[in-house]
PDB file of C-alpha atoms in Angstrom:
ATOM      1  CA  ASP A   1      54.794 181.660 -36.530  1.00 65.00           C
ATOM      2  CA  ALA A   2      52.801 185.084 -35.623  1.00 84.00           C
ATOM      3  CA  GLY A   3      51.648 186.771 -38.286  1.00 94.00           C
ATOM      4  CA  VAL A   4      51.587 190.540 -38.512  1.00 97.00           C
ATOM      5  CA  ILE A   5      50.073 192.016 -35.427  1.00 98.00           C
ATOM      6  CA  GLN A   6      48.292 195.332 -35.078  1.00 98.00           C
ATOM      7  CA  SER A   7      46.693 196.935 -32.301  1.00 97.00           C
ATOM      8  CA  PRO A   8      44.252 198.224 -31.358  1.00 98.00           C
ATOM      9  CA  ARG A   9      41.746 196.360 -33.513  1.00 97.00           C
ATOM     10  CA  HIS A  10      39.413 198.916 -33.127  1.00 97.00           C
ATOM     11  CA  GLU A  11      39.547 202.539 -32.156  1.00 97.00           C
ATOM     12  CA  VAL A  12      36.785 205.256 -31.744  1.00 98.00           C
ATOM     13  CA  THR A  13      37.676 208.836 -31.025  1.00 97.00           C
ATOM     14  CA  GLU A  14      36.418 212.156 -31.268  1.00 97.00           C
ATOM     15  CA  MET A  15      37.314 214.939 -33.528  1.00 97.00           C
ATOM     16  CA  GLY A  16      40.880 216.539 -32.458  1.00 97.00           C
ATOM     17  CA  GLN A  17      42.150 213.795 -30.605  1.00 97.00           C
ATOM     18  CA  GLU A  18      45.457 211.950 -31.237  1.00 97.00           C
ATOM     19  CA  VAL A  19      45.489 208.584 -32.907  1.00 98.00           C
ATOM     20  CA  THR A  20      48.181 205.949 -32.742  1.00 98.00           C
ATOM     21  CA  LEU A  21      48.335 202.771 -34.352  1.00 98.00           C
ATOM     22  CA  ARG A  22      50.763 200.261 -33.981  1.00 98.00           C
ATOM     23  CA  CYS A  23      52.007 197.307 -36.076  1.00 98.00           C
ATOM     24  CA  LYS A  24      54.744 194.388 -35.393  1.00 98.00           C
ATOM     25  CA  PRO A  25      55.852 192.999 -38.687  1.00 97.00           C
ATOM     26  CA  ILE A  26      56.708 189.157 -39.323  1.00 95.00           C
ATOM     27  CA  SER A  27      60.043 188.526 -37.835  1.00 95.00           C
ATOM     28  CA  GLY A  28      62.941 188.703 -40.380  1.00 92.00           C
ATOM     29  CA  HIS A  29      60.854 190.753 -42.592  1.00 93.00           C
ATOM     30  CA  ASP A  30      62.460 194.014 -44.140  1.00 92.00           C
ATOM     31  CA  TYR A  31      59.873 195.936 -45.585  1.00 93.00           C
ATOM     32  CA  LEU A  32      56.830 197.199 -43.906  1.00 95.00           C
ATOM     33  CA  PHE A  33      53.869 199.081 -45.325  1.00 95.00           C
ATOM     34  CA  TRP A  34      51.126 200.907 -44.219  1.00 97.00           C
ATOM     35  CA  TYR A  35      47.701 201.018 -46.008  1.00 97.00           C
ATOM     36  CA  ARG A  36      44.071 202.682 -45.475  1.00 97.00           C
ATOM     37  CA  GLN A  37      41.238 201.168 -47.030  1.00 97.00           C
ATOM     38  CA  THR A  38      37.712 202.936 -47.585  1.00 96.00           C
ATOM     39  CA  MET A  39      34.759 202.021 -49.632  1.00 92.00           C
ATOM     40  CA  MET A  40      35.320 205.035 -51.792  1.00 91.00           C
ATOM     41  CA  ARG A  41      39.108 204.895 -52.589  1.00 91.00           C
ATOM     42  CA  GLY A  42      39.967 201.341 -51.842  1.00 93.00           C
ATOM     43  CA  LEU A  43      43.099 199.990 -50.797  1.00 95.00           C
ATOM     44  CA  GLU A  44      45.635 203.061 -50.481  1.00 94.00           C
ATOM     45  CA  LEU A  45      49.360 202.876 -49.681  1.00 93.00           C
ATOM     46  CA  LEU A  46      50.335 205.406 -47.328  1.00 96.00           C
ATOM     47  CA  ILE A  47      54.023 205.027 -46.482  1.00 95.00           C
ATOM     48  CA  TYR A  48      56.537 202.230 -46.661  1.00 94.00           C
ATOM     49  CA  PHE A  49      59.891 201.212 -45.021  1.00 95.00           C
ATOM     50  CA  ASN A  50      62.927 199.343 -45.856  1.00 93.00           C
ATOM     51  CA  ASN A  51      65.323 198.579 -42.755  1.00 94.00           C
ATOM     52  CA  ASN A  52      63.311 200.961 -41.013  1.00 96.00           C
ATOM     53  CA  VAL A  53      63.838 203.677 -43.213  1.00 96.00           C
ATOM     54  CA  PRO A  54      61.030 205.292 -44.840  1.00 95.00           C
ATOM     55  CA  ILE A  55      61.288 204.925 -48.675  1.00 92.00           C
ATOM     56  CA  ASP A  56      57.952 206.425 -50.037  1.00 90.00           C
ATOM     57  CA  ASP A  57      55.537 208.471 -48.090  1.00 93.00           C
ATOM     58  CA  SER A  58      54.013 210.221 -50.908  1.00 90.00           C
ATOM     59  CA  GLY A  59      50.581 208.359 -49.940  1.00 91.00           C
ATOM     60  CA  MET A  60      50.353 210.129 -46.565  1.00 94.00           C
ATOM     61  CA  PRO A  61      47.392 212.667 -47.190  1.00 87.00           C
ATOM     62  CA  GLU A  62      48.747 215.361 -45.136  1.00 85.00           C
ATOM     63  CA  ASP A  63      50.712 216.547 -42.292  1.00 91.00           C
ATOM     64  CA  ARG A  64      48.553 215.283 -39.615  1.00 95.00           C
ATOM     65  CA  PHE A  65      49.530 211.984 -40.572  1.00 97.00           C
ATOM     66  CA  SER A  66      53.169 210.648 -39.534  1.00 97.00           C
ATOM     67  CA  ALA A  67      54.896 207.207 -39.410  1.00 98.00           C
ATOM     68  CA  LYS A  68      57.779 205.892 -37.545  1.00 97.00           C
ATOM     69  CA  MET A  69      59.811 202.690 -37.458  1.00 98.00           C
ATOM     70  CA  PRO A  70      62.053 202.862 -34.423  1.00 97.00           C
ATOM     71  CA  ASN A  71      63.344 199.304 -34.809  1.00 95.00           C
ATOM     72  CA  ALA A  72      62.737 196.078 -37.086  1.00 95.00           C
ATOM     73  CA  SER A  73      59.883 194.834 -35.062  1.00 96.00           C
ATOM     74  CA  PHE A  74      57.539 197.895 -34.267  1.00 96.00           C
ATOM     75  CA  SER A  75      56.148 200.741 -36.341  1.00 98.00           C
ATOM     76  CA  THR A  76      53.254 203.496 -35.569  1.00 98.00           C
ATOM     77  CA  LEU A  77      51.284 205.350 -37.447  1.00 98.00           C
ATOM     78  CA  LYS A  78      49.763 208.689 -35.633  1.00 98.00           C
ATOM     79  CA  ILE A  79      47.163 211.038 -36.742  1.00 97.00           C
ATOM     80  CA  GLN A  80      47.291 214.434 -34.863  1.00 97.00           C
ATOM     81  CA  PRO A  81      44.267 216.009 -34.928  1.00 96.00           C
ATOM     82  CA  SER A  82      42.097 213.410 -36.246  1.00 96.00           C
ATOM     83  CA  GLU A  83      38.970 214.135 -38.767  1.00 96.00           C
ATOM     84  CA  PRO A  84      35.885 212.439 -39.285  1.00 97.00           C
ATOM     85  CA  ARG A  85      37.363 211.571 -42.914  1.00 96.00           C
ATOM     86  CA  ASP A  86      40.403 209.610 -41.401  1.00 97.00           C
ATOM     87  CA  SER A  87      37.778 206.703 -40.454  1.00 97.00           C
ATOM     88  CA  ALA A  88      38.764 203.894 -42.431  1.00 98.00           C
ATOM     89  CA  VAL A  89      40.336 200.490 -41.742  1.00 98.00           C
ATOM     90  CA  TYR A  90      44.208 200.966 -41.440  1.00 98.00           C
ATOM     91  CA  PHE A  91      46.277 197.812 -42.617  1.00 98.00           C
ATOM     92  CA  CYS A  92      49.782 197.159 -41.912  1.00 97.00           C
ATOM     93  CA  ALA A  93      51.674 194.624 -44.319  1.00 95.00           C
ATOM     94  CA  SER A  94      55.208 193.315 -43.975  1.00 94.00           C
ATOM     95  CA  SER A  95      57.622 191.382 -46.733  1.00 92.00           C
ATOM     96  CA  LEU A  96      60.921 189.763 -46.940  1.00 88.00           C
ATOM     97  CA  GLY A  97      62.543 191.560 -50.058  1.00 79.00           C
ATOM     98  CA  THR A  98      64.810 189.049 -51.221  1.00 56.00           C
ATOM     99  CA  SER A  99      61.733 186.070 -51.847  1.00 48.00           C
ATOM    100  CA  GLY A 100      59.701 188.486 -54.204  1.00 54.00           C
ATOM    101  CA  ALA A 101      57.101 190.821 -53.201  1.00 69.00           C
ATOM    102  CA  GLU A 102      54.355 188.825 -51.233  1.00 84.00           C
ATOM    103  CA  GLN A 103      52.990 191.030 -48.728  1.00 90.00           C
ATOM    104  CA  PHE A 104      51.268 189.719 -45.430  1.00 93.00           C
ATOM    105  CA  PHE A 105      48.560 191.717 -44.274  1.00 96.00           C
ATOM    106  CA  GLY A 106      47.960 192.220 -40.500  1.00 97.00           C
ATOM    107  CA  PRO A 107      44.251 192.199 -39.316  1.00 97.00           C
ATOM    108  CA  GLY A 108      43.766 195.846 -39.603  1.00 98.00           C
ATOM    109  CA  THR A 109      42.681 198.576 -37.068  1.00 98.00           C
ATOM    110  CA  ARG A 110      39.118 199.942 -37.580  1.00 98.00           C
ATOM    111  CA  LEU A 111      39.115 203.720 -36.993  1.00 98.00           C
ATOM    112  CA  THR A 112      36.246 205.614 -36.492  1.00 98.00           C
ATOM    113  CA  VAL A 113      36.294 209.142 -35.831  1.00 97.00           C
ATOM    114  CA  LEU A 114      33.068 211.230 -34.357  1.00 96.00           C
TER     115      LEU A 114
ATOM    116  CA  GLN B   1      48.451 208.647 -61.257  1.00 64.00           C
ATOM    117  CA  LYS B   2      49.163 205.181 -61.977  1.00 72.00           C
ATOM    118  CA  GLU B   3      45.864 203.488 -62.369  1.00 89.00           C
ATOM    119  CA  VAL B   4      44.587 199.776 -61.770  1.00 94.00           C
ATOM    120  CA  GLU B   5      41.144 199.268 -62.761  1.00 95.00           C
ATOM    121  CA  GLN B   6      38.429 196.649 -61.968  1.00 95.00           C
ATOM    122  CA  ASN B   7      34.690 196.120 -62.178  1.00 90.00           C
ATOM    123  CA  SER B   8      33.271 196.710 -59.014  1.00 87.00           C
ATOM    124  CA  GLY B   9      30.636 193.946 -59.568  1.00 87.00           C
ATOM    125  CA  PRO B  10      29.032 192.039 -57.922  1.00 94.00           C
ATOM    126  CA  LEU B  11      29.945 189.274 -60.331  1.00 96.00           C
ATOM    127  CA  SER B  12      27.498 186.495 -59.911  1.00 97.00           C
ATOM    128  CA  VAL B  13      28.367 182.887 -61.230  1.00 97.00           C
ATOM    129  CA  PRO B  14      26.920 179.566 -60.144  1.00 97.00           C
ATOM    130  CA  GLU B  15      28.357 176.986 -58.119  1.00 97.00           C
ATOM    131  CA  GLY B  16      30.890 174.894 -60.359  1.00 97.00           C
ATOM    132  CA  ALA B  17      31.115 177.289 -63.144  1.00 97.00           C
ATOM    133  CA  ILE B  18      34.291 179.596 -64.200  1.00 97.00           C
ATOM    134  CA  ALA B  19      34.395 182.984 -62.708  1.00 97.00           C
ATOM    135  CA  SER B  20      36.489 185.393 -64.620  1.00 97.00           C
ATOM    136  CA  LEU B  21      38.022 188.640 -63.087  1.00 97.00           C
ATOM    137  CA  ASN B  22      39.711 191.154 -64.919  1.00 96.00           C
ATOM    138  CA  CYS B  23      42.043 194.065 -64.490  1.00 96.00           C
ATOM    139  CA  THR B  24      43.537 196.949 -66.589  1.00 96.00           C
ATOM    140  CA  TYR B  25      46.356 199.003 -65.590  1.00 95.00           C
ATOM    141  CA  SER B  26      47.802 202.079 -67.297  1.00 93.00           C
ATOM    142  CA  ASP B  27      51.711 201.974 -66.364  1.00 89.00           C
ATOM    143  CA  ARG B  28      53.323 200.253 -69.203  1.00 88.00           C
ATOM    144  CA  GLY B  29      56.449 199.736 -67.306  1.00 85.00           C
ATOM    145  CA  SER B  30      54.436 197.521 -64.512  1.00 87.00           C
ATOM    146  CA  GLN B  31      56.472 194.384 -64.074  1.00 85.00           C
ATOM    147  CA  SER B  32      54.665 192.224 -61.564  1.00 90.00           C
ATOM    148  CA  PHE B  33      50.817 191.712 -60.898  1.00 93.00           C
ATOM    149  CA  PHE B  34      49.016 190.168 -58.058  1.00 94.00           C
ATOM    150  CA  TRP B  35      45.931 188.831 -57.040  1.00 96.00           C
ATOM    151  CA  TYR B  36      44.651 189.054 -53.320  1.00 96.00           C
ATOM    152  CA  ARG B  37      41.191 188.056 -51.964  1.00 97.00           C
ATOM    153  CA  GLN B  38      39.599 189.643 -49.148  1.00 97.00           C
ATOM    154  CA  TYR B  39      36.663 188.286 -47.293  1.00 97.00           C
ATOM    155  CA  SER B  40      34.253 190.884 -45.710  1.00 95.00           C
ATOM    156  CA  GLY B  41      35.627 192.102 -42.566  1.00 94.00           C
ATOM    157  CA  LYS B  42      39.154 190.504 -43.091  1.00 96.00           C
ATOM    158  CA  SER B  43      42.554 191.453 -44.555  1.00 97.00           C
ATOM    159  CA  PRO B  44      43.628 190.711 -48.016  1.00 96.00           C
ATOM    160  CA  GLU B  45      45.700 187.417 -48.820  1.00 95.00           C
ATOM    161  CA  LEU B  46      47.768 186.422 -51.681  1.00 93.00           C
ATOM    162  CA  ILE B  47      46.190 183.865 -54.285  1.00 94.00           C
ATOM    163  CA  MET B  48      48.792 184.256 -57.193  1.00 92.00           C
ATOM    164  CA  PHE B  49      51.219 186.511 -58.631  1.00 92.00           C
ATOM    165  CA  ILE B  50      52.569 186.450 -62.389  1.00 93.00           C
ATOM    166  CA  TYR B  51      55.387 188.278 -63.850  1.00 90.00           C
ATOM    167  CA  SER B  52      55.337 186.927 -67.320  1.00 90.00           C
ATOM    168  CA  ASN B  53      53.002 187.046 -70.264  1.00 93.00           C
ATOM    169  CA  GLY B  54      50.735 183.995 -70.650  1.00 94.00           C
ATOM    170  CA  ASP B  55      48.969 181.989 -68.234  1.00 95.00           C
ATOM    171  CA  LYS B  56      50.160 180.508 -64.842  1.00 95.00           C
ATOM    172  CA  GLU B  57      48.098 178.090 -63.228  1.00 96.00           C
ATOM    173  CA  ASP B  58      47.723 176.927 -59.456  1.00 95.00           C
ATOM    174  CA  GLY B  59      44.952 174.724 -58.680  1.00 96.00           C
ATOM    175  CA  ARG B  60      41.495 176.079 -59.565  1.00 97.00           C
ATOM    176  CA  PHE B  61      43.319 179.383 -60.303  1.00 97.00           C
ATOM    177  CA  THR B  62      44.654 180.759 -63.643  1.00 97.00           C
ATOM    178  CA  ALA B  63      46.330 184.040 -63.747  1.00 97.00           C
ATOM    179  CA  GLN B  64      46.482 185.591 -67.240  1.00 97.00           C
ATOM    180  CA  LEU B  65      48.977 188.422 -68.275  1.00 96.00           C
ATOM    181  CA  ASN B  66      48.815 190.362 -71.104  1.00 95.00           C
ATOM    182  CA  LYS B  67      51.493 193.286 -71.078  1.00 93.00           C
ATOM    183  CA  ALA B  68      50.862 194.626 -74.723  1.00 93.00           C
ATOM    184  CA  SER B  69      47.202 195.162 -74.191  1.00 94.00           C
ATOM    185  CA  GLN B  70      48.074 195.944 -70.084  1.00 95.00           C
ATOM    186  CA  TYR B  71      45.372 193.303 -69.117  1.00 95.00           C
ATOM    187  CA  VAL B  72      45.683 190.698 -66.159  1.00 97.00           C
ATOM    188  CA  SER B  73      43.020 188.523 -65.155  1.00 97.00           C
ATOM    189  CA  LEU B  74      41.871 185.620 -62.885  1.00 98.00           C
ATOM    190  CA  LEU B  75      39.823 182.579 -63.536  1.00 98.00           C
ATOM    191  CA  ILE B  76      38.621 180.583 -60.695  1.00 98.00           C
ATOM    192  CA  ARG B  77      37.427 177.008 -62.056  1.00 98.00           C
ATOM    193  CA  ASP B  78      34.830 175.070 -60.481  1.00 97.00           C
ATOM    194  CA  SER B  79      33.716 177.987 -58.088  1.00 97.00           C
ATOM    195  CA  GLN B  80      32.477 177.385 -54.696  1.00 97.00           C
ATOM    196  CA  PRO B  81      30.570 179.434 -52.220  1.00 96.00           C
ATOM    197  CA  SER B  82      33.524 179.701 -50.240  1.00 97.00           C
ATOM    198  CA  ASP B  83      35.206 181.665 -53.195  1.00 97.00           C
ATOM    199  CA  SER B  84      32.638 184.477 -52.634  1.00 97.00           C
ATOM    200  CA  ALA B  85      34.953 187.345 -51.411  1.00 97.00           C
ATOM    201  CA  THR B  86      36.375 190.712 -53.052  1.00 97.00           C
ATOM    202  CA  TYR B  87      39.388 189.961 -55.521  1.00 98.00           C
ATOM    203  CA  LEU B  88      41.993 192.710 -55.554  1.00 97.00           C
ATOM    204  CA  CYS B  89      44.230 193.021 -58.480  1.00 96.00           C
ATOM    205  CA  ALA B  90      47.415 194.839 -57.598  1.00 94.00           C
ATOM    206  CA  VAL B  91      50.341 196.060 -59.744  1.00 92.00           C
ATOM    207  CA  MET B  92      54.011 196.722 -58.618  1.00 88.00           C
ATOM    208  CA  ASN B  93      55.270 199.800 -60.506  1.00 76.00           C
ATOM    209  CA  SER B  94      58.475 200.250 -58.740  1.00 69.00           C
ATOM    210  CA  GLY B  95      60.473 199.227 -55.640  1.00 71.00           C
ATOM    211  CA  TYR B  96      58.184 197.112 -53.549  1.00 76.00           C
ATOM    212  CA  ALA B  97      54.974 199.226 -53.415  1.00 82.00           C
ATOM    213  CA  LEU B  98      51.732 197.566 -54.664  1.00 88.00           C
ATOM    214  CA  ASN B  99      49.083 199.825 -56.520  1.00 91.00           C
ATOM    215  CA  PHE B 100      45.561 198.250 -55.871  1.00 94.00           C
ATOM    216  CA  GLY B 101      42.285 198.298 -57.843  1.00 95.00           C
ATOM    217  CA  LYS B 102      39.328 198.754 -56.085  1.00 95.00           C
ATOM    218  CA  GLY B 103      38.570 195.180 -56.203  1.00 96.00           C
ATOM    219  CA  THR B 104      35.332 192.854 -57.926  1.00 96.00           C
ATOM    220  CA  SER B 105      33.021 191.304 -55.420  1.00 97.00           C
ATOM    221  CA  LEU B 106      32.288 187.614 -56.560  1.00 97.00           C
ATOM    222  CA  LEU B 107      29.287 185.721 -55.128  1.00 97.00           C
ATOM    223  CA  VAL B 108      29.196 182.191 -55.966  1.00 97.00           C
ATOM    224  CA  THR B 109      25.579 181.008 -55.857  1.00 96.00           C
ATOM    225  CA  PRO B 110      24.891 177.399 -54.593  1.00 93.00           C
TER     226      PRO B 110
END
């Protein structure tokens, strides 16, 4: 079975541009998580969904960030406008709530904002 | 802010030795605890989870939990160079969200 799929794997953009990161969770998983990882702050939870509904977005740093999950197999994280301090690796993870909380991580998107 | 604290390391151990990784957490109500391993440039992968006080063993790995002291540890026996990675401690406070520590870098030298 395919794991969590993320695209793009690398993104380089200029400050002020809109960035959209994409995630396809493992089929059948009902939880989807978006994380950001930097050297300074480590791995931080941004937002998570259960059955496509946002449950906790308290980790979203500011209004420039938004996330959607229009269906069970797709989610996006959008940054508009992007800033250099948004440079990080963004991970998507999914889990099956009924079997415990093991989260399976995607390969990540390395975002560089110039 | 509910904190999960880890020594950043690097922790250096010789091949074949026991590596001991430690983690403390601030939320006394935390119920579930996880250890993830992350190789450089890769995504985190789950090694072990523990819910109850005491020890839990899986192969060369042993997780230890002491809720009274708010302390969780990971022991790696017979350490191998392939164990060299960053080990992330994660705590589930509520719902299914994980709060991660910043990780401890482990280096196993041949």
